[in-house]
mmCIF file of C-alpha atoms in Angstrom:
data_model
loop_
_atom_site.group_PDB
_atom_site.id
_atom_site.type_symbol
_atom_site.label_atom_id
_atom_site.label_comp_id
_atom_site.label_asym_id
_atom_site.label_seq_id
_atom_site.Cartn_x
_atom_site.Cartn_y
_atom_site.Cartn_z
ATOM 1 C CA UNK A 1 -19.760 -55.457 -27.723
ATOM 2 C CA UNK A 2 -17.204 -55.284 -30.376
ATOM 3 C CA UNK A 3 -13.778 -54.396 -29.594
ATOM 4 C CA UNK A 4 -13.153 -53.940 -33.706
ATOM 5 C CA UNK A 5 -15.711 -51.418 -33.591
ATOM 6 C CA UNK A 6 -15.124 -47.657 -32.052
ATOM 7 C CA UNK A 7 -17.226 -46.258 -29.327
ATOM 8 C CA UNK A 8 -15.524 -42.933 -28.710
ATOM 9 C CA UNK A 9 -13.538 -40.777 -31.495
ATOM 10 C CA UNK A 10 -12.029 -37.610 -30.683
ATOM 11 C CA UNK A 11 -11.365 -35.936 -33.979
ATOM 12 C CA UNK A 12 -9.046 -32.939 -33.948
ATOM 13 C CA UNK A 13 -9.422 -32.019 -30.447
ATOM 14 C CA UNK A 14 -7.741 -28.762 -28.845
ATOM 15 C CA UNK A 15 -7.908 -27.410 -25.561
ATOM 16 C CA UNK A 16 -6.385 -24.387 -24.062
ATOM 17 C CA UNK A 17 -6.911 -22.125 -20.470
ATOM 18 C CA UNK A 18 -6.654 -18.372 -21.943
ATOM 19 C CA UNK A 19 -4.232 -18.350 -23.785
ATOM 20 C CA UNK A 20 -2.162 -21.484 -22.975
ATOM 21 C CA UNK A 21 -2.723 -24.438 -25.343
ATOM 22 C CA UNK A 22 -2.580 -27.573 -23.312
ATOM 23 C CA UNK A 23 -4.061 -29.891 -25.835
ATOM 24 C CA UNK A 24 -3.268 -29.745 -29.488
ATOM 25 C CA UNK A 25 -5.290 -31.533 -32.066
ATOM 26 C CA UNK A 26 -5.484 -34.835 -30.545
ATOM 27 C CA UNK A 27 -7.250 -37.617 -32.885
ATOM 28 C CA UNK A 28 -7.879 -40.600 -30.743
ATOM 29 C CA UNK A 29 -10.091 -43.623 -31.131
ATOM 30 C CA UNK A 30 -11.478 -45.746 -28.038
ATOM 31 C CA UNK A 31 -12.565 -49.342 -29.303
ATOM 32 C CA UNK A 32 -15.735 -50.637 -27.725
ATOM 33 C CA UNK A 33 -15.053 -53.158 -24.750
ATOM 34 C CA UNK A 34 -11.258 -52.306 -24.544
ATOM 35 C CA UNK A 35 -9.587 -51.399 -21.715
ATOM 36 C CA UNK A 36 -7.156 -47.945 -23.169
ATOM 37 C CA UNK A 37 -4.272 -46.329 -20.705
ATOM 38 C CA UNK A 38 -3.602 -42.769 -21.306
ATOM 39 C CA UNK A 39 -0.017 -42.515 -19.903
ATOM 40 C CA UNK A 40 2.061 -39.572 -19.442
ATOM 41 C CA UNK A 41 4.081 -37.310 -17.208
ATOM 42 C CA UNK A 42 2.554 -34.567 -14.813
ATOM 43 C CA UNK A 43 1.655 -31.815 -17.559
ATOM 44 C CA UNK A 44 0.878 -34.080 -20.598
ATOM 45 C CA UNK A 45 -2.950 -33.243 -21.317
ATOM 46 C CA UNK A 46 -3.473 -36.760 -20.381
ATOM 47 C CA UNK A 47 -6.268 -35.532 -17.418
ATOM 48 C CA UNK A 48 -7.629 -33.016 -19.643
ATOM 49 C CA UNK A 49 -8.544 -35.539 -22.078
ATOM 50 C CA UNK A 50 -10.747 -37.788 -19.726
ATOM 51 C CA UNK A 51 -11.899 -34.450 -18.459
ATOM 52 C CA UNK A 52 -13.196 -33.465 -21.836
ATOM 53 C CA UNK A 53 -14.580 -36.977 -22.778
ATOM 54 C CA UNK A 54 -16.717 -36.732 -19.560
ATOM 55 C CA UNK A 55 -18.118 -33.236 -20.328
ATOM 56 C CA UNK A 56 -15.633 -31.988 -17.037
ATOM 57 C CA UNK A 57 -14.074 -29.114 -19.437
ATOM 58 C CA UNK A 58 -15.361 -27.724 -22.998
ATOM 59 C CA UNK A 59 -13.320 -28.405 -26.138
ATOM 60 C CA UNK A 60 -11.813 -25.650 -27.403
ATOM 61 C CA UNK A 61 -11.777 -26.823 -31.097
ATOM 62 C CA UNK A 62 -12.380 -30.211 -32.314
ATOM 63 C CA UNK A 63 -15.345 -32.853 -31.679
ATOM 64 C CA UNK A 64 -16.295 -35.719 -29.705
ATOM 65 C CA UNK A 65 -18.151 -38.177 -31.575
ATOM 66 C CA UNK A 66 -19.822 -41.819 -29.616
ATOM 67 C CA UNK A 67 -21.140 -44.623 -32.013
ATOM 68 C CA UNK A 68 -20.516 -41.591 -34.803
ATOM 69 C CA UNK A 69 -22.706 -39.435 -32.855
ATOM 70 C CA UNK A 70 -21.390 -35.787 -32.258
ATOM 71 C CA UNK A 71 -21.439 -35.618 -28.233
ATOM 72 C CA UNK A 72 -18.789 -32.297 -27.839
ATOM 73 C CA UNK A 73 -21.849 -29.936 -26.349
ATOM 74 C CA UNK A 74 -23.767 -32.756 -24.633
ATOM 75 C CA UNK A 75 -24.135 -31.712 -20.895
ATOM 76 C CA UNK A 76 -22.311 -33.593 -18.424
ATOM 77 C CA UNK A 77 -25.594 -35.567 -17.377
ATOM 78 C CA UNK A 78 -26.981 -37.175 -20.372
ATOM 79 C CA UNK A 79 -23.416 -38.264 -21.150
ATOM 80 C CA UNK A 80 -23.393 -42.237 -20.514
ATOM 81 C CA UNK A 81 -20.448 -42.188 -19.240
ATOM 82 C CA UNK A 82 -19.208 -42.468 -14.871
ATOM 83 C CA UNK A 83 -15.910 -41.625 -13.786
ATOM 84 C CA UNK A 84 -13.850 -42.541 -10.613
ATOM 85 C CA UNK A 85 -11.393 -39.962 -9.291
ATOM 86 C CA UNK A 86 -7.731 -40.673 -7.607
ATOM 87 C CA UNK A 87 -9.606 -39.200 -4.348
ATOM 88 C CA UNK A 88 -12.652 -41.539 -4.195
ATOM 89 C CA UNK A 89 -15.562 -38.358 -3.747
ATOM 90 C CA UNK A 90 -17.339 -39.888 -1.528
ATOM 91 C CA UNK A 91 -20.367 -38.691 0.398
ATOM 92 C CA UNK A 92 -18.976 -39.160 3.990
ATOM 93 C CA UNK A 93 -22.490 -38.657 5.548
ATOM 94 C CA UNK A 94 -23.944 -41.977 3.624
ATOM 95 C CA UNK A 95 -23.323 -45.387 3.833
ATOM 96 C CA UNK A 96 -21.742 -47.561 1.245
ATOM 97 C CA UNK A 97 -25.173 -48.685 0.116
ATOM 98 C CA UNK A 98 -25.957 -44.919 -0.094
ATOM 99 C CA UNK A 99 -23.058 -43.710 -1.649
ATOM 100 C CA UNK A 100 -23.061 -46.638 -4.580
ATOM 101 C CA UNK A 101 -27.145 -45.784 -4.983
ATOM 102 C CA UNK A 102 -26.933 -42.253 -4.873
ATOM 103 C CA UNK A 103 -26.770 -41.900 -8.438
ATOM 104 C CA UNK A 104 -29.973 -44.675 -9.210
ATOM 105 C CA UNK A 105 -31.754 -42.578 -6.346
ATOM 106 C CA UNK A 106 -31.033 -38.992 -8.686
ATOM 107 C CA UNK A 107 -32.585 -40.547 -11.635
ATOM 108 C CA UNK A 108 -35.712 -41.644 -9.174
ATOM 109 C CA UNK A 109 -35.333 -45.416 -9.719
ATOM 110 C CA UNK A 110 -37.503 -47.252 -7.467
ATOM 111 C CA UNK A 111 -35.795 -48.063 -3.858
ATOM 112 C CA UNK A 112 -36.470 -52.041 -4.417
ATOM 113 C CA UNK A 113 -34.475 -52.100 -7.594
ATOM 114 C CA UNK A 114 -32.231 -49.258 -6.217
ATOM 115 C CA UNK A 115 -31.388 -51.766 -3.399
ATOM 116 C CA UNK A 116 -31.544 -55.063 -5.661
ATOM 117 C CA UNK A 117 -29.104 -53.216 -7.872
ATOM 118 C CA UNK A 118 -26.651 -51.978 -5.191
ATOM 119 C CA UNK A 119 -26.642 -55.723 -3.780
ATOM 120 C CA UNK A 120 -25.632 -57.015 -7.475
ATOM 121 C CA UNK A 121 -23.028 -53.974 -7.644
ATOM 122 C CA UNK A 122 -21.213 -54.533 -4.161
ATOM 123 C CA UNK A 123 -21.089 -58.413 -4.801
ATOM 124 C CA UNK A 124 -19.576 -57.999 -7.895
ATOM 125 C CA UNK A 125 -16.720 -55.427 -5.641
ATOM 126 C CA UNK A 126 -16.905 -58.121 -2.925
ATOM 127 C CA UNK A 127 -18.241 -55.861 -0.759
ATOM 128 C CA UNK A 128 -21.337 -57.291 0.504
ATOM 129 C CA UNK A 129 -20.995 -57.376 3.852
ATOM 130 C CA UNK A 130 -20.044 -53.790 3.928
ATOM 131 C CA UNK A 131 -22.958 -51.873 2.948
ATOM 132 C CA UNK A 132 -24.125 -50.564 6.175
ATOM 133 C CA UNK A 133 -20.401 -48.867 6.974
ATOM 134 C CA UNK A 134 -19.213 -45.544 6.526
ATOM 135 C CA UNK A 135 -16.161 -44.484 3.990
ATOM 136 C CA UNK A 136 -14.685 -43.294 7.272
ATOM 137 C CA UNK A 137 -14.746 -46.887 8.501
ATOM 138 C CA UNK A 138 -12.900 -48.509 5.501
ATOM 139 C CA UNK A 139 -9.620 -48.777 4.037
ATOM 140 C CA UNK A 140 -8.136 -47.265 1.172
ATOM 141 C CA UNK A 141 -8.792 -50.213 -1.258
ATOM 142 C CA UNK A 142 -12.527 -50.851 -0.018
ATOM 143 C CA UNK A 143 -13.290 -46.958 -0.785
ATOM 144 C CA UNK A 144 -11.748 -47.316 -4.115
ATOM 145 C CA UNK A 145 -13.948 -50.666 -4.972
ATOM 146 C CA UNK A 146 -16.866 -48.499 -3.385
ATOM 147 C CA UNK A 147 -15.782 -45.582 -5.749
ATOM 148 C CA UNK A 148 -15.987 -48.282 -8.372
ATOM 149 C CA UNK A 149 -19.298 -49.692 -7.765
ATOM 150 C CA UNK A 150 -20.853 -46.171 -8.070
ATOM 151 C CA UNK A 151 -19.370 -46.127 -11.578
ATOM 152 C CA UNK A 152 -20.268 -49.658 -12.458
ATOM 153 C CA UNK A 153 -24.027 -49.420 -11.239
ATOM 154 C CA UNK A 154 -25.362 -47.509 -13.696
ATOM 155 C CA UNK A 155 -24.217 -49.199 -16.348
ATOM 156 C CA UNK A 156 -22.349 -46.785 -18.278
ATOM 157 C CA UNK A 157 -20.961 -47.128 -21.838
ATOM 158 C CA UNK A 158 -17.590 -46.091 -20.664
ATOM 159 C CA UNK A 159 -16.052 -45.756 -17.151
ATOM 160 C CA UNK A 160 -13.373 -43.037 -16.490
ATOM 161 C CA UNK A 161 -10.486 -43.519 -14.024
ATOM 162 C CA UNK A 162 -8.681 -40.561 -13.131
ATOM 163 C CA UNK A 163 -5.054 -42.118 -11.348
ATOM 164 C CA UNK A 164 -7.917 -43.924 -8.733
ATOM 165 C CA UNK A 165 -4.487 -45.781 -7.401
ATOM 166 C CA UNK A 166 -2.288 -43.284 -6.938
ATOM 167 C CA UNK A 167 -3.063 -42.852 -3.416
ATOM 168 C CA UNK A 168 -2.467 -46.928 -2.181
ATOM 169 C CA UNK A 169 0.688 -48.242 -1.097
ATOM 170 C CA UNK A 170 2.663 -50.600 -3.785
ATOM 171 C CA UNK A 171 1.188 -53.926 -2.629
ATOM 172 C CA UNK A 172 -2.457 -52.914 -2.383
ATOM 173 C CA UNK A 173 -1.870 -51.040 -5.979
ATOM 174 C CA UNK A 174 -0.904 -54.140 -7.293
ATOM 175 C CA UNK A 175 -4.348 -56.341 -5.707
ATOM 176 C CA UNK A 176 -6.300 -52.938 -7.349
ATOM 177 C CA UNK A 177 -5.052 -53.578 -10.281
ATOM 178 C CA UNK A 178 -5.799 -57.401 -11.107
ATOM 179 C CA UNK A 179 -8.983 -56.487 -9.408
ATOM 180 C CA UNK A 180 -9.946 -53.501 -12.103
ATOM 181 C CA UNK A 181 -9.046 -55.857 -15.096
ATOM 182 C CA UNK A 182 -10.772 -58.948 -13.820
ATOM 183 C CA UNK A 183 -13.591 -56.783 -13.348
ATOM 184 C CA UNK A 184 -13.548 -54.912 -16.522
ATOM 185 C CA UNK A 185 -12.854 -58.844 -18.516
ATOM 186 C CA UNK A 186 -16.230 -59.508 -16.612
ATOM 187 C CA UNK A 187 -18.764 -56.844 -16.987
ATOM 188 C CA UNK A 188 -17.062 -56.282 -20.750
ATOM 189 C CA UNK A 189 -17.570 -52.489 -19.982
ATOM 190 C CA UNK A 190 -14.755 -49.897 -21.469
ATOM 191 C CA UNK A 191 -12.628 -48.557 -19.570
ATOM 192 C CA UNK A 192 -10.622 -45.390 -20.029
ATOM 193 C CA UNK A 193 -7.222 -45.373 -17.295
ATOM 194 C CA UNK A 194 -5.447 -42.499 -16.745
ATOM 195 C CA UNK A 195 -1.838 -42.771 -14.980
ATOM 196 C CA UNK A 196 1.682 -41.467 -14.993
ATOM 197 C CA UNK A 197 3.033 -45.039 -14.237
ATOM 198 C CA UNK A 198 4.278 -47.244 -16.948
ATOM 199 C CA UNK A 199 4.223 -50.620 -14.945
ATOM 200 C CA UNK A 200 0.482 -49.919 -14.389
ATOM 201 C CA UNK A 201 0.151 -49.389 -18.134
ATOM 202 C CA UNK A 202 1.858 -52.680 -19.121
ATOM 203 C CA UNK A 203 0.173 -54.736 -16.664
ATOM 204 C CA UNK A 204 -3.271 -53.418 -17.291
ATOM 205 C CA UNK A 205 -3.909 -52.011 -20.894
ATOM 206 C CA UNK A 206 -5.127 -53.578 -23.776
ATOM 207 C CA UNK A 207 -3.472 -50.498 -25.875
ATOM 208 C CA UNK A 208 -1.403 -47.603 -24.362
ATOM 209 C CA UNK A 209 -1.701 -43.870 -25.243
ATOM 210 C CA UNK A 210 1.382 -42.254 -24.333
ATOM 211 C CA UNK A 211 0.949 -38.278 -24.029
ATOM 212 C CA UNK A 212 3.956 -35.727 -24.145
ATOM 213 C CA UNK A 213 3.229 -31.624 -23.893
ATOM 214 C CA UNK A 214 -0.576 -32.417 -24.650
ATOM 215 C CA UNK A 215 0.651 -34.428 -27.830
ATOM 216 C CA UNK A 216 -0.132 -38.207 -28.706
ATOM 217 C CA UNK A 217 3.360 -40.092 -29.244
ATOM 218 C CA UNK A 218 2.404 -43.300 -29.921
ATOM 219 C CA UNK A 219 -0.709 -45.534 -29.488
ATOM 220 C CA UNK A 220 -0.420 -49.226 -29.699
ATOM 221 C CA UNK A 221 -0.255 -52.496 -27.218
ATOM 222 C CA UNK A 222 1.794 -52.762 -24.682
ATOM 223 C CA UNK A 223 4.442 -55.102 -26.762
ATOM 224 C CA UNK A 224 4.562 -52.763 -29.459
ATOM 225 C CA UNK A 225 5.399 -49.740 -27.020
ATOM 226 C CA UNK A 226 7.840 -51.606 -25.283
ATOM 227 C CA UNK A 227 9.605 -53.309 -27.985
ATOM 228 C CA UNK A 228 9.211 -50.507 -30.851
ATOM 229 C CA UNK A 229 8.922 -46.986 -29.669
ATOM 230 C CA UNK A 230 8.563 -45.217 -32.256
ATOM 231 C CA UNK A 231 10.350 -41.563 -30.918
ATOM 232 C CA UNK A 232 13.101 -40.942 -28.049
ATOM 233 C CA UNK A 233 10.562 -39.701 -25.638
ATOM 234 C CA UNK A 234 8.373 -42.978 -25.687
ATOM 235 C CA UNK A 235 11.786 -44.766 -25.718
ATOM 236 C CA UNK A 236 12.874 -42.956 -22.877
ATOM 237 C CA UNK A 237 9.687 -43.068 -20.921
ATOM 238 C CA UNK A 238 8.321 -46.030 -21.613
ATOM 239 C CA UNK A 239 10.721 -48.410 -19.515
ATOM 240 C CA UNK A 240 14.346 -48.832 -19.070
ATOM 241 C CA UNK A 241 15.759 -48.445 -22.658
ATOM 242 C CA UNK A 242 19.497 -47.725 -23.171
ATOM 243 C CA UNK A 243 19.678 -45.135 -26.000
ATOM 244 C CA UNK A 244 22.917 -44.903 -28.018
ATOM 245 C CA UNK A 245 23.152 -41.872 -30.442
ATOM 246 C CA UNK A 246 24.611 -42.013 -33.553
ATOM 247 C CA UNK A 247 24.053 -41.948 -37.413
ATOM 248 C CA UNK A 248 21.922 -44.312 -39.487
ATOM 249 C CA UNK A 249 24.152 -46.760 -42.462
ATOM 250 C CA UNK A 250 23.135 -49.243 -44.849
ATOM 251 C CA UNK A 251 19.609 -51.399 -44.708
ATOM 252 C CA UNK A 252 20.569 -55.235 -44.939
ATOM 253 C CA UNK A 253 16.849 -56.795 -45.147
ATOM 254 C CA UNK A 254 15.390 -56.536 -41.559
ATOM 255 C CA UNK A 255 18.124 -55.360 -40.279
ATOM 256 C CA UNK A 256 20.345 -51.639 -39.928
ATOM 257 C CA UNK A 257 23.848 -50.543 -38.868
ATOM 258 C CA UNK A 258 24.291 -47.189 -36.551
ATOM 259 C CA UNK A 259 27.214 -45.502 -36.197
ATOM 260 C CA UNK A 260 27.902 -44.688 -32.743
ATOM 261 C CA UNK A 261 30.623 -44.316 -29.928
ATOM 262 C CA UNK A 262 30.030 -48.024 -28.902
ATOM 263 C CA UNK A 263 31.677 -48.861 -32.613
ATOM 264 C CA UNK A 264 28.508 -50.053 -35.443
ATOM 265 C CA UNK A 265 25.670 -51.590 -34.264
ATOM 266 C CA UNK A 266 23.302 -53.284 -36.047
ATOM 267 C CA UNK A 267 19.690 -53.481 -34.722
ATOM 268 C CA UNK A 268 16.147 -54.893 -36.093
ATOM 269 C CA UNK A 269 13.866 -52.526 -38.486
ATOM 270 C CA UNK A 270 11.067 -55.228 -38.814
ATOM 271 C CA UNK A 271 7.785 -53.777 -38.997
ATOM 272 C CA UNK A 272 9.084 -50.186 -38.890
ATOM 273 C CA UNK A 273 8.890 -48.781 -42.808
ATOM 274 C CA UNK A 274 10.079 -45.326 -42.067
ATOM 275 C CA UNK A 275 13.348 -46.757 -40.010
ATOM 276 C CA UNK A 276 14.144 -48.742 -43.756
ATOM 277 C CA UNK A 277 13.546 -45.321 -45.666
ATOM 278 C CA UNK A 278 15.480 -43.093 -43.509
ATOM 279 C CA UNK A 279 18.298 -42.003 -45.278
ATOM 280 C CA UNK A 280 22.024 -42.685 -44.622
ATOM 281 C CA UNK A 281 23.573 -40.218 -42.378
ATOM 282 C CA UNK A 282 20.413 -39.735 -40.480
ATOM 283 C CA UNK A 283 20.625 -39.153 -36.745
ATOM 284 C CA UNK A 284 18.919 -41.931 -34.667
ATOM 285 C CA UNK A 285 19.654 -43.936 -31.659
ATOM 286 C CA UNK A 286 20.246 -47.593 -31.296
ATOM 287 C CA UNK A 287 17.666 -48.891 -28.391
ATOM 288 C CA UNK A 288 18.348 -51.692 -26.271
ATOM 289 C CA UNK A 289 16.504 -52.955 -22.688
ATOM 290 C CA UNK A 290 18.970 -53.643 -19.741
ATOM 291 C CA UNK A 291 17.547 -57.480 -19.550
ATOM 292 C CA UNK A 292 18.570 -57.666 -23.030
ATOM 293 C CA UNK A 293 22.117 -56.316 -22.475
ATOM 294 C CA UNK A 294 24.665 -59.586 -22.034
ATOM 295 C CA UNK A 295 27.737 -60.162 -20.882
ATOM 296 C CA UNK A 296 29.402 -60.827 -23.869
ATOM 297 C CA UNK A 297 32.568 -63.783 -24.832
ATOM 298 C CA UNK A 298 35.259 -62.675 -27.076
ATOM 299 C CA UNK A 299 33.226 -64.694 -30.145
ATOM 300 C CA UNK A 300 30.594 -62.815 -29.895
ATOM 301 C CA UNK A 301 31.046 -60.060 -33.089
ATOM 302 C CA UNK A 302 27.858 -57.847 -33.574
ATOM 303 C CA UNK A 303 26.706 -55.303 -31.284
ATOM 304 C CA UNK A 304 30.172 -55.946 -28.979
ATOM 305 C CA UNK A 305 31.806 -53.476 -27.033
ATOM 306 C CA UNK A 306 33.601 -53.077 -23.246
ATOM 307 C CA UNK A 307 32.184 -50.824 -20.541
ATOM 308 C CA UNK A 308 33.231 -50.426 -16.497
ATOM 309 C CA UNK A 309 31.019 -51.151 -13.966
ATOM 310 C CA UNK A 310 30.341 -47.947 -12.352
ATOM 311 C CA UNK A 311 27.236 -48.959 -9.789
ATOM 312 C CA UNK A 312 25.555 -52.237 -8.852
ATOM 313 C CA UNK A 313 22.286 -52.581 -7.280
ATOM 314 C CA UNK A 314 21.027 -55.854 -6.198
ATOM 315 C CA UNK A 315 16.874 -56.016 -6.831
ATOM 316 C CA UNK A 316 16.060 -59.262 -5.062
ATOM 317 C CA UNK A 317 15.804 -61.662 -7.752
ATOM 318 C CA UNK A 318 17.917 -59.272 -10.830
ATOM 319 C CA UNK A 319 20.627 -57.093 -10.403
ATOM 320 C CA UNK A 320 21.208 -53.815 -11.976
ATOM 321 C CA UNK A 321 24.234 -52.587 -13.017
ATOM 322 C CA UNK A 322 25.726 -49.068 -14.566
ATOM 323 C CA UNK A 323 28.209 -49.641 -16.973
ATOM 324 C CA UNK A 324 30.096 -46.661 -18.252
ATOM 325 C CA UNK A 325 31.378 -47.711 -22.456
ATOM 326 C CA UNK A 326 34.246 -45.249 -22.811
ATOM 327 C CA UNK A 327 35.707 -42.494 -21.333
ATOM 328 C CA UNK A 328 34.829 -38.767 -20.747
ATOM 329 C CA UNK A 329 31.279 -36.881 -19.588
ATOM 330 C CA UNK A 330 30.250 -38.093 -22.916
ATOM 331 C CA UNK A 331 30.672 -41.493 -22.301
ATOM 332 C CA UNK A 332 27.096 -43.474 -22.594
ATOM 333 C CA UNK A 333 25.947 -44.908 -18.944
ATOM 334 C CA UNK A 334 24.242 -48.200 -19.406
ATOM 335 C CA UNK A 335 22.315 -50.142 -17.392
ATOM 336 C CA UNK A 336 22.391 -54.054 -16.923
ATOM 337 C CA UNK A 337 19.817 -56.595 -15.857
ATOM 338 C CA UNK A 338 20.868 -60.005 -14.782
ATOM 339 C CA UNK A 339 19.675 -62.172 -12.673
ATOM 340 C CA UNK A 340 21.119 -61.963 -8.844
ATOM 341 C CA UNK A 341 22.239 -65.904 -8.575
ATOM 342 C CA UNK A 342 24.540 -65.774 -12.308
ATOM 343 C CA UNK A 343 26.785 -62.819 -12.063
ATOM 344 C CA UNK A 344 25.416 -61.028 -8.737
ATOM 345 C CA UNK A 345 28.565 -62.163 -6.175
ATOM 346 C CA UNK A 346 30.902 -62.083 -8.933
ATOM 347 C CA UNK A 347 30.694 -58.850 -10.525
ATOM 348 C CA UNK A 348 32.932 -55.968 -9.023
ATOM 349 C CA UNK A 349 32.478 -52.016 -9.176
ATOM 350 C CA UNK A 350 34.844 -50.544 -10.981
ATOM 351 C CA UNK A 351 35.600 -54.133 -12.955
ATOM 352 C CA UNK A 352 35.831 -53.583 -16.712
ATOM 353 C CA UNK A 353 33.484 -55.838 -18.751
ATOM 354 C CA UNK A 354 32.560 -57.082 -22.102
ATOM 355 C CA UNK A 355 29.091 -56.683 -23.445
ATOM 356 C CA UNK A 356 26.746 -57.552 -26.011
ATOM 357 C CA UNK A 357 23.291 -57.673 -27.305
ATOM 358 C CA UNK A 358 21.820 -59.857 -30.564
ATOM 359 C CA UNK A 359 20.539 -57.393 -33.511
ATOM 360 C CA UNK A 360 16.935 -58.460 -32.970
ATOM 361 C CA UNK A 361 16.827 -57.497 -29.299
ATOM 362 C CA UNK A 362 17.542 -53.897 -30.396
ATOM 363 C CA UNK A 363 15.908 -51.163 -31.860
ATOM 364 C CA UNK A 364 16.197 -47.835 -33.931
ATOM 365 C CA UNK A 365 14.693 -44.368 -33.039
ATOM 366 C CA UNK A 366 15.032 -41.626 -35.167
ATOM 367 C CA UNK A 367 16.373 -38.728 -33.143
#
């Protein structure tokens, strides 16, 4: 395994139903080893695209290549690839032993190694003392590390996960999900995760593929799509960002003033070439996250403005408040992270503050 070297390329990949494009010439590499999030909203392609990796759907234009091998018409069976669906699909009639063999028993591997191999395969799920009980008879979570020992048995190249969490409650979602990445550190097998949920994404991704209207929007790690979207849909999607409008001014080194309601703010173009050759005048938004968002002192100069605190919500350990800067319908709504035991007894709704935030903890998107 090499995760500098790519197992799966999709090269100018297109899908439609009819007449309806719902994919549109997607390029997307998949690096041996790494564990890649597709993330998107309901209606982003982001399904289709697992569903055409595992030979689920045919391309409509474009090709499929694995180790630079063209794979686009390769039947669904002699693809090395297992995928576990949001709904488990499986066989209610077998046992958890015969549910994670069935697919060694299909390709008529002998029953001792079938069994040696589904004892390796449910030890490795910690479900070993399971394998004589029925999916009827376990929870949520053991199905899905059942569903998951079916994929893993195998030994596929690359393991598919269609949303498998989306059906757990928040705590058990959040066990599943150190459980998948341990496992996947372990066994050093890719993994492809599909989901519409952005703190999955952060917590479990090596690099995130955000989707929009069967588009890519950006690729990159989760720091990078957190700290530098690089358009006002990941920006917007892709965690709490406050997004000012306004119009781009001068370039002073890494950093760039906006012109906006809020006054001129100045905000960090390091790393970001295009934000540096935009031209003046151009319309962008500053980006800021609520946690970086400060209540500000009268000394503090750049990025300063006042606001009135509209809403508070107290989040256990943070609070959140909405700040409304100005006045009118137009007026931006902000939203402030701080933690609960500073400010959360003494701030007031309907108090008017000062705030701030330090050029490098913001950001530019062009609009």
């Amino acid at each position: 395994m090499n995760q500098n070297t790519d197992l799966l390329t999709l090269r100018s990949v297109s899908k439609s139903y009819g007449t309806v494009p719902v994919l549109h010439d997607i390029d997307l590499s998949i690096k041996d080893g790494e564990f890649l999030t597709v993330l998107g909203p309901s209606g982003s392609g982001k399904t289709t695209v697992l569903r055409l990796i595992g030979g689920l759907e045919p391309l409509t234009a474009g090709e499929i290549r694995l180790d630079g091998q063209d794979i686009s018409r390769m039947p669904i069976n002699r693809r090395p690839f297992n995928t576990v669906f949001q709904d488990y699909a499986l066989f209610p009639h077998l046992t958890v032993s015969g549910n994670v063999g069935y697919g060694l028993s299909v390709r008529h591997v002998p029953r001792k190694e079938i069994a040696g191999r589904v004892a390796q395969a449910l030890d490795l799920v910690q479900l070993g003392l399971f394998a004589d009980r029925f999916p009827a008879q376990l929870s949520g979570g053991q199905r899905q590390r059942v569903a998951l020992a079916r994929a893993l048995i195998c030994q596929p190249r690359l393991i598919l996960l269609d949303e498998p969490l989306a059906a757990l409650d928040l705590e058990l979602r959040r066990q599943m999900q150190e459980f998948l990445k341990s496992i996947q550190r372990e066994i050093k097998t890719t993994f492809l995760f599909v989901t519409h949920d952005q703190e999955e994404a952060i917590g479990m991704a090596d690099r995130i593929c955000v989707m929009q209207a069967g588009h890519i929007r950006q690729l990159g790690t989760p720091h990078e799509l957190y700290y530098k979207p690089n358009c006002e849909f990941v920006a917007r999607f892709f965690g709490e960002n406050n997004l000012v409008a306004g119009t781009l001014g001068p370039v002073q080194g890494e950093l760039r003033s906006i012109d906006t309601v809020l006054g001129r703010l100045v905000c960090s173009i390091a790393g970001q070439p295009h934000l540096k050759a935009a031209a003046n005048g151009a319309k962008a938004f500053a980006a800021f996250r609520p946690e970086t968002l400060r209540l500000a002192g009268t000394h503090d100069a750049t990025n300063h403005f006042t606001g009135k605190i509209a809403d508070l919500a107290f989040a256990g350990s943070s609070t959140v408040a909405t700040v409304v800067a100005g006045e009118g319908v137009a007026a931006p709504r902000l939203r402030l992270r701080f933690p609960s035991q500073v400010h959360g007894s003494a701030l007031k709704s309907g108090e008017t503050v000062a705030l701030s935030f330090a050029p490098h903890e913001g950001h530019l998107v062009l609009a």
